[in-house]
XYZ file of C-alpha atoms in Angstrom:
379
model
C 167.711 3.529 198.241
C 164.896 1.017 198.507
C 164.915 -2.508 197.098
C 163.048 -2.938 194.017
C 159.679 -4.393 194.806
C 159.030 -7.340 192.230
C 156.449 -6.767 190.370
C 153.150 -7.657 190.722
C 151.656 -10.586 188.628
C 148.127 -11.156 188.248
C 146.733 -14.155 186.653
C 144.552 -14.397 183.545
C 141.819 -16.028 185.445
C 141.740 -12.273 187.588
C 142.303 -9.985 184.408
C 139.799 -11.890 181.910
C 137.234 -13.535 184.566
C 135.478 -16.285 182.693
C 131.685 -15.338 181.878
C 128.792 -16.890 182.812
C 125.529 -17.117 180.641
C 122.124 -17.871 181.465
C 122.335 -21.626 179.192
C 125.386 -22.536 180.989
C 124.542 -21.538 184.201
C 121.204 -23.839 183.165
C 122.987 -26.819 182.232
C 125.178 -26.553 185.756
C 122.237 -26.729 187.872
C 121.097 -29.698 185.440
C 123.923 -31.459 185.571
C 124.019 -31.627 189.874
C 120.630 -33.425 189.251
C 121.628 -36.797 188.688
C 118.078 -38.243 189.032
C 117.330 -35.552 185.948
C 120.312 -36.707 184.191
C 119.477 -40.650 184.340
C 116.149 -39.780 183.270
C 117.365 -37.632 180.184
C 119.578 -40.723 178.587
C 116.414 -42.975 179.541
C 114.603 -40.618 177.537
C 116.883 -40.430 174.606
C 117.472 -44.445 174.549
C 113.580 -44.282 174.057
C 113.671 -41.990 171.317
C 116.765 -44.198 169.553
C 114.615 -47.098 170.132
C 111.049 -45.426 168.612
C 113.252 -43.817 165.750
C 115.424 -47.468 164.828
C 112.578 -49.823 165.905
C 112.902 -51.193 162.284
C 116.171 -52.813 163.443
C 115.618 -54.074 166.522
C 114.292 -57.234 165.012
C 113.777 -58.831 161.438
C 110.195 -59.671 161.281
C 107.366 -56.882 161.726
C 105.207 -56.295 164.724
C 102.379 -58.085 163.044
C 104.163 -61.189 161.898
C 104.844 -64.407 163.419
C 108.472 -65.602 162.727
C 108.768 -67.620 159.043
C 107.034 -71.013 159.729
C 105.114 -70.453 162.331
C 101.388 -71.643 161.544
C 98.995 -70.463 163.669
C 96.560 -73.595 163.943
C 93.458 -73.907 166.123
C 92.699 -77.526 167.589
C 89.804 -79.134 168.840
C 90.428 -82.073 171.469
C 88.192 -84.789 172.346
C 86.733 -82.825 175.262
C 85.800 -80.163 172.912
C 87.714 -77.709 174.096
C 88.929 -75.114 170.957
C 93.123 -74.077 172.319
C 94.881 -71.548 169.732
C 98.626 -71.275 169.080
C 100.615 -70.684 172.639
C 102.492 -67.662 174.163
C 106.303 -67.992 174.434
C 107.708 -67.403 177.485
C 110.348 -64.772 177.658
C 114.179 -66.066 176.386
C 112.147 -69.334 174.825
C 113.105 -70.526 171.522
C 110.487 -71.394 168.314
C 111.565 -75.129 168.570
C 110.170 -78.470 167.659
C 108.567 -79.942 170.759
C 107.175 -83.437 170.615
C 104.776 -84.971 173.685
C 103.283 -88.461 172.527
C 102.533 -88.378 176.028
C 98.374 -87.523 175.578
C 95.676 -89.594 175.148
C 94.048 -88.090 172.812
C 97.204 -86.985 170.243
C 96.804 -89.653 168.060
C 93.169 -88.941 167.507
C 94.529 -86.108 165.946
C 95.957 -85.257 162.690
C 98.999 -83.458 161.824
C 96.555 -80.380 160.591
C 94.787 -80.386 163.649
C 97.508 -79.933 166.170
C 98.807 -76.177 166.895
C 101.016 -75.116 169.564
C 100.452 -74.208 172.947
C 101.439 -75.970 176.062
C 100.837 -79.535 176.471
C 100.255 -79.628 172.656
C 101.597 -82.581 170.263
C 103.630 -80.917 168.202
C 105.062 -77.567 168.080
C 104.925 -76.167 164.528
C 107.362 -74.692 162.930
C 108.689 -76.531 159.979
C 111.336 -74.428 158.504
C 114.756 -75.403 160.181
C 116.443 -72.193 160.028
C 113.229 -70.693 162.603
C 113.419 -73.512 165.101
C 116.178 -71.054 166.626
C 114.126 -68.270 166.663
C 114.122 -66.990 170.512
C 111.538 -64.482 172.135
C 113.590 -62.280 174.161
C 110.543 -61.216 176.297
C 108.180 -63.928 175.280
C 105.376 -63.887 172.661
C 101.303 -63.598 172.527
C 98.916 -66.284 171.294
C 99.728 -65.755 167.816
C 103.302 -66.018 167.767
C 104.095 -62.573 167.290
C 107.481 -61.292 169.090
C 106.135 -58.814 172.461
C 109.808 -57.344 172.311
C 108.782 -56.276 168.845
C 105.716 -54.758 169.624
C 107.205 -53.238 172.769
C 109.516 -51.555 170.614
C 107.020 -50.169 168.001
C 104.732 -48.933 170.845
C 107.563 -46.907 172.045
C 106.891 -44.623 168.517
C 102.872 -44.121 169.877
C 103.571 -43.132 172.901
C 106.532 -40.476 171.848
C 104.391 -39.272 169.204
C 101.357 -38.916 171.306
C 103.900 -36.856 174.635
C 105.289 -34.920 171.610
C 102.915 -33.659 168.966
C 100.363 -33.534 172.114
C 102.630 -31.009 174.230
C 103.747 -29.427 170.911
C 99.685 -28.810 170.139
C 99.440 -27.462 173.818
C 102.049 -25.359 173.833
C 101.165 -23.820 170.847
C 97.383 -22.525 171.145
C 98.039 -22.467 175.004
C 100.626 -20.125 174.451
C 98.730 -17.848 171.640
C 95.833 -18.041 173.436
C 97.065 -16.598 176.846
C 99.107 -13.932 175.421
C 96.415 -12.990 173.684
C 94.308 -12.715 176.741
C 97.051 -11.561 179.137
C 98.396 -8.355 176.687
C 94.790 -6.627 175.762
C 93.294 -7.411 178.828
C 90.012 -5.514 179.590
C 86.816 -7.140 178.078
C 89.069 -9.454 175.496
C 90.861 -11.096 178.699
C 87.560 -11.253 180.449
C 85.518 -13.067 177.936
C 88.858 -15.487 177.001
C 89.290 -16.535 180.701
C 85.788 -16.943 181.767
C 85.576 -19.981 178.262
C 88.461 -21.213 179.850
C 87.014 -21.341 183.492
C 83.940 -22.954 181.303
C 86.157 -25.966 179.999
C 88.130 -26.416 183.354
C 84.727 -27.571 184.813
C 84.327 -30.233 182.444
C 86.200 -33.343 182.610
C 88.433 -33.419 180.245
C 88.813 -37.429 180.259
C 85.142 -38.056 179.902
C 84.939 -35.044 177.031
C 88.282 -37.311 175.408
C 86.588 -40.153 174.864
C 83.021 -38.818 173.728
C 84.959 -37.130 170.792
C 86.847 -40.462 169.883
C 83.534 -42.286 169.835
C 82.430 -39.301 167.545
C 85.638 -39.284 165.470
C 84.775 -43.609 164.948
C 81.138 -42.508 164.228
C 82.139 -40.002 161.430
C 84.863 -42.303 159.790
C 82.620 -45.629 159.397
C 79.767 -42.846 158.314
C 82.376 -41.192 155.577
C 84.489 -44.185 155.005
C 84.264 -44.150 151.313
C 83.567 -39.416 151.192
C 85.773 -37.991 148.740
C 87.517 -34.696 149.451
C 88.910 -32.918 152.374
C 86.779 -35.215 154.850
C 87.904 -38.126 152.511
C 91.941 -37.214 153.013
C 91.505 -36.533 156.988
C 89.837 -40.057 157.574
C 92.131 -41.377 155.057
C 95.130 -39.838 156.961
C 93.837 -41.311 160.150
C 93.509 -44.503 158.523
C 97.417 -44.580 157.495
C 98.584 -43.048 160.722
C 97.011 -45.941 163.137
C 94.025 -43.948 164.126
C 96.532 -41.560 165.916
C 95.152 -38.103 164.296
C 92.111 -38.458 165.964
C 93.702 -39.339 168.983
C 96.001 -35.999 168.040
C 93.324 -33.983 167.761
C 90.866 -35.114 170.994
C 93.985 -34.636 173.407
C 94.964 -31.149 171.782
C 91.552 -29.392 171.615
C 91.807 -29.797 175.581
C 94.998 -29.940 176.835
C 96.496 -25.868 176.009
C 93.804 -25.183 178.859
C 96.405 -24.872 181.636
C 98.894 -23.604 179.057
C 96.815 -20.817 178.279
C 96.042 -19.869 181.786
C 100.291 -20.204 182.468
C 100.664 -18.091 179.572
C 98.510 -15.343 180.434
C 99.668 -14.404 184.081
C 103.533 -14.757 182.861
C 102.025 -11.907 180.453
C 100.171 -9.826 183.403
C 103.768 -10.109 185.136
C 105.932 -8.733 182.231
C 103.510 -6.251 180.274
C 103.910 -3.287 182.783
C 107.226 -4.025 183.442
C 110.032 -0.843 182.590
C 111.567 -2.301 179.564
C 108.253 -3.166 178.076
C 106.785 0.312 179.034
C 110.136 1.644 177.547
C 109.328 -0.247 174.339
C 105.836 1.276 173.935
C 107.360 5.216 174.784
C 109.561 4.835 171.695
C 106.780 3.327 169.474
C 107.261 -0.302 169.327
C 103.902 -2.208 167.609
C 102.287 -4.886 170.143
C 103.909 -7.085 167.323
C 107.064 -6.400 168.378
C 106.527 -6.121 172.376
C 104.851 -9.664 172.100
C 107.620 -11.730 170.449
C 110.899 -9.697 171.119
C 110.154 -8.687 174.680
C 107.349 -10.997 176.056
C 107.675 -14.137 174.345
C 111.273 -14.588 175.177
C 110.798 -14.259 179.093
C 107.711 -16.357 179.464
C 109.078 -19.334 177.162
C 110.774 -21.318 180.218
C 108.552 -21.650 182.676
C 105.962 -22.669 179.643
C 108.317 -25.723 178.606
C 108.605 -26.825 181.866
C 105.215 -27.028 182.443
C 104.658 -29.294 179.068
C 107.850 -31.156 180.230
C 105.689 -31.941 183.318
C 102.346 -32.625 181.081
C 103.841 -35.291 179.102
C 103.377 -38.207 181.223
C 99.322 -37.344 181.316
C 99.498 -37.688 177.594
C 100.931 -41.079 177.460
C 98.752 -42.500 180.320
C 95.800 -40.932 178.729
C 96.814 -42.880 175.400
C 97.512 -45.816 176.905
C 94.702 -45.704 178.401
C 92.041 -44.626 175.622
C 94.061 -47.942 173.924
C 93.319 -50.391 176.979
C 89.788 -49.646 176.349
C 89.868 -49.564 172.915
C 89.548 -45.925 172.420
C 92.737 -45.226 171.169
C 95.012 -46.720 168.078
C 92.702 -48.541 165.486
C 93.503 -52.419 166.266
C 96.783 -54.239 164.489
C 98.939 -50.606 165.912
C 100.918 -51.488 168.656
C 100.513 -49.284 171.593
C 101.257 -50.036 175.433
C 97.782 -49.211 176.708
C 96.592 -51.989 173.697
C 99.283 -54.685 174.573
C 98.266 -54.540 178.291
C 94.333 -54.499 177.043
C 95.307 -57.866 175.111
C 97.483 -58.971 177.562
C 94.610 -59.121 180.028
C 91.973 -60.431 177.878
C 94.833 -63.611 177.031
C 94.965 -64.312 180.689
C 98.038 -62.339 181.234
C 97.188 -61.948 185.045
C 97.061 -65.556 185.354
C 99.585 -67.517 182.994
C 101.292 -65.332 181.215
C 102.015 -62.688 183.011
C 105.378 -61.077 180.933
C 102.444 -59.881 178.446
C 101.268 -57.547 181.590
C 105.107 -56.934 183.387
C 106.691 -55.663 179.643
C 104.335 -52.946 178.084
C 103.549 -52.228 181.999
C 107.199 -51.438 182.588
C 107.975 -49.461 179.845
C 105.007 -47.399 180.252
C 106.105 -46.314 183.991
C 109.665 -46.388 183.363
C 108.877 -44.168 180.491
C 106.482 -41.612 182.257
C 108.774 -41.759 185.654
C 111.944 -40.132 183.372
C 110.055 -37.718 182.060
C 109.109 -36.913 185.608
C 112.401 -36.565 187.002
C 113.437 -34.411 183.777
C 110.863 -32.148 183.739
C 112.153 -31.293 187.809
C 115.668 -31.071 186.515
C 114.741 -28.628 184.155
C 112.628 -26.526 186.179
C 114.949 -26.367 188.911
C 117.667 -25.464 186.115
C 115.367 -22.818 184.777
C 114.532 -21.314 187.762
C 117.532 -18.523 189.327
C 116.571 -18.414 192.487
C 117.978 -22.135 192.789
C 120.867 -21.604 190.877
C 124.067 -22.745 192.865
C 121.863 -24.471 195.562
């Protein structure tokens, strides 16, 4: 007789092999991308900071701190100085300097704050302890405050403006792509129309019109009446909505259509059609699903054009109606205050927060394209 052979053992991990699916095999090949990983949690603390920017700070982006009068003064040369700009980390304290000339020409109405001034003024005690994290402009208002506050513009402008795209971009090329024939024909040759026009220059001629139209129908009553009204209580942001979406699904709908031309004569699609599925159904059960990824990369990719094309519609005072606070709008202030020269943390903080900003999205939108994509799956 033979020894009993033990018997064999095989281990759950063999029997019941763990299964892999398409979202976490995506979030693997995210996760190896550190640079796409930083730049998602600098994204998010964005988003936190646009969506609690009411609690960042107890005064409003439009207010000084409590006290603070904003005084012009004229000195015996003539010259006509406003209140100063704070340098970053310095407090809203008394400041006396009996040390000019000419102070005690002046009266105690007559002399505002700014640099070299007689007296810094800010009566009420419990202000003098007030402390600009990153400095102030000429008014007195807190730039951390209106840094955080422009964080909302710009999100709102990289979302609602990809959302916009993505949306007739993706209509409009499935459209094209499915029918084909004369429908795709006439669709892509509008599109090949718009391409050749710059889409900057075409921006900005329709927010000059938009400006026209709302001083023209300031006080018009129905529908045009709500939409300028709208505008008005938004920050001058629909307009800018609208401008940056009637142009921007161009190279969405061109994406959209040849993902279509790829799938619609593929065997499951063709199957689909033999047992009388409705171009309803092939469209958004067995088209839409495949094309989606590669379609929110490419808006993930889009978004920092929206946010430099706001900020920069803003710098030349194109964009947000004036008193919003936008990047491209603090830097266009900052540089008419003499930020290049003397007070240059009114350039470096919207500046910085604008790249930083536009470089995560970047980095994410590579992370998730690289995720999205198979062939670089477990590279």
């Amino acid at each position: 007789m033979t020894a009993a052979s033990k018997p064999i053992t095989l281990k759950e991990d063999s029997v019941n092999p763990k299964r892999s699916t398409p979202l976490g095999d995506a979030l693997r090949q995210f996760r190896r991308n550190k640079m796409a990983v930083i730049a998602f949690f600098i994204i998010s603390f964005f988003i936190f900071m646009a969506l609690t920017a009411s609690q960042w700070t107890s005064i409003g982006f439009l207010d000084a701190p409590k006290g603070f009068k904003a005084r012009h003064t004229i000195n015996p040369a003539g010259l006509t100085r406003v209140d100063p700009y704070a340098e970053p980390g310095q407090c809203a304290r008394d400041n006396l300097d009996q040390g000019k000339a000419w102070c005690s020409l002046l009266s105690e109405e007559q002399r505002a704050r700014f640099p070299g001034s007689c007296r810094v003024e800010i009566p009420d005690p419990n202000q003098r302890q007030w402390c600009y994290i990153l400095g102030s402009d000429g008014g007195g208002k807190d730039w951390m405050t209106q840094t955080v506050y422009g964080a909302q513009v710009s999100l709102a402008v990289a979302f609602v403006g990809s959302s916009v795209s993505l949306l007739l971009g993706l209509v409009y090329g499935m459209i094209s792509g499915f029918y084909g024939g004369r429908i795709d024909n006439i669709m892509m040759r509008f599109v090949d129309f718009l391409y050749g026009i710059p889409g900057l220059v075409i921006i900005i001629i329709m927010q000059v019109y938009f400006r026209e139209i709302s001083s023209k129908y300031e006080d018009a009553s129905g529908l045009v009446g709500f939409i300028i009204e709208m505008n008005k209580n938004l920050g001058g942001l629909l307009f800018l909505f609208i401008a940056l979406g009637l142009l921007s699904w161009i190279g969405t709908a061109r994406l959209a259509r040849g993902q279509v031309l790829s799938y619609r004569e593929k065997e499951f699609v063709e199957a689909a059609r033999a047992v009388g599925a409705r171009d309803r159904r092939i469209i958004f059960v067995h088209l839409l699903p495949n094309i989606i990824g590669p379609l929110l990369v490419a808006e993930t990719l889009a978004i920092p054009g929206y946010i430099f094309a706001e900020a920069f519609l803003s710098y030349i005072g194109l964009g947000v109606q004036p008193g919003t606070p936008s990047w491209g709008e603090m830097i266009s202030r900052a540089s008419q205050e003499g930020g290049f020269y003397s007070n240059r943390h009114m350039i470096y903080v919207p500046s910085a927060a604008l790249v930083l900003l536009t470089l995560a999205f970047n980095f994410f939108g590579d992370g998730l394209r690289d995720a999205l994509d198979p062939r670089l799956r477990g590279k």
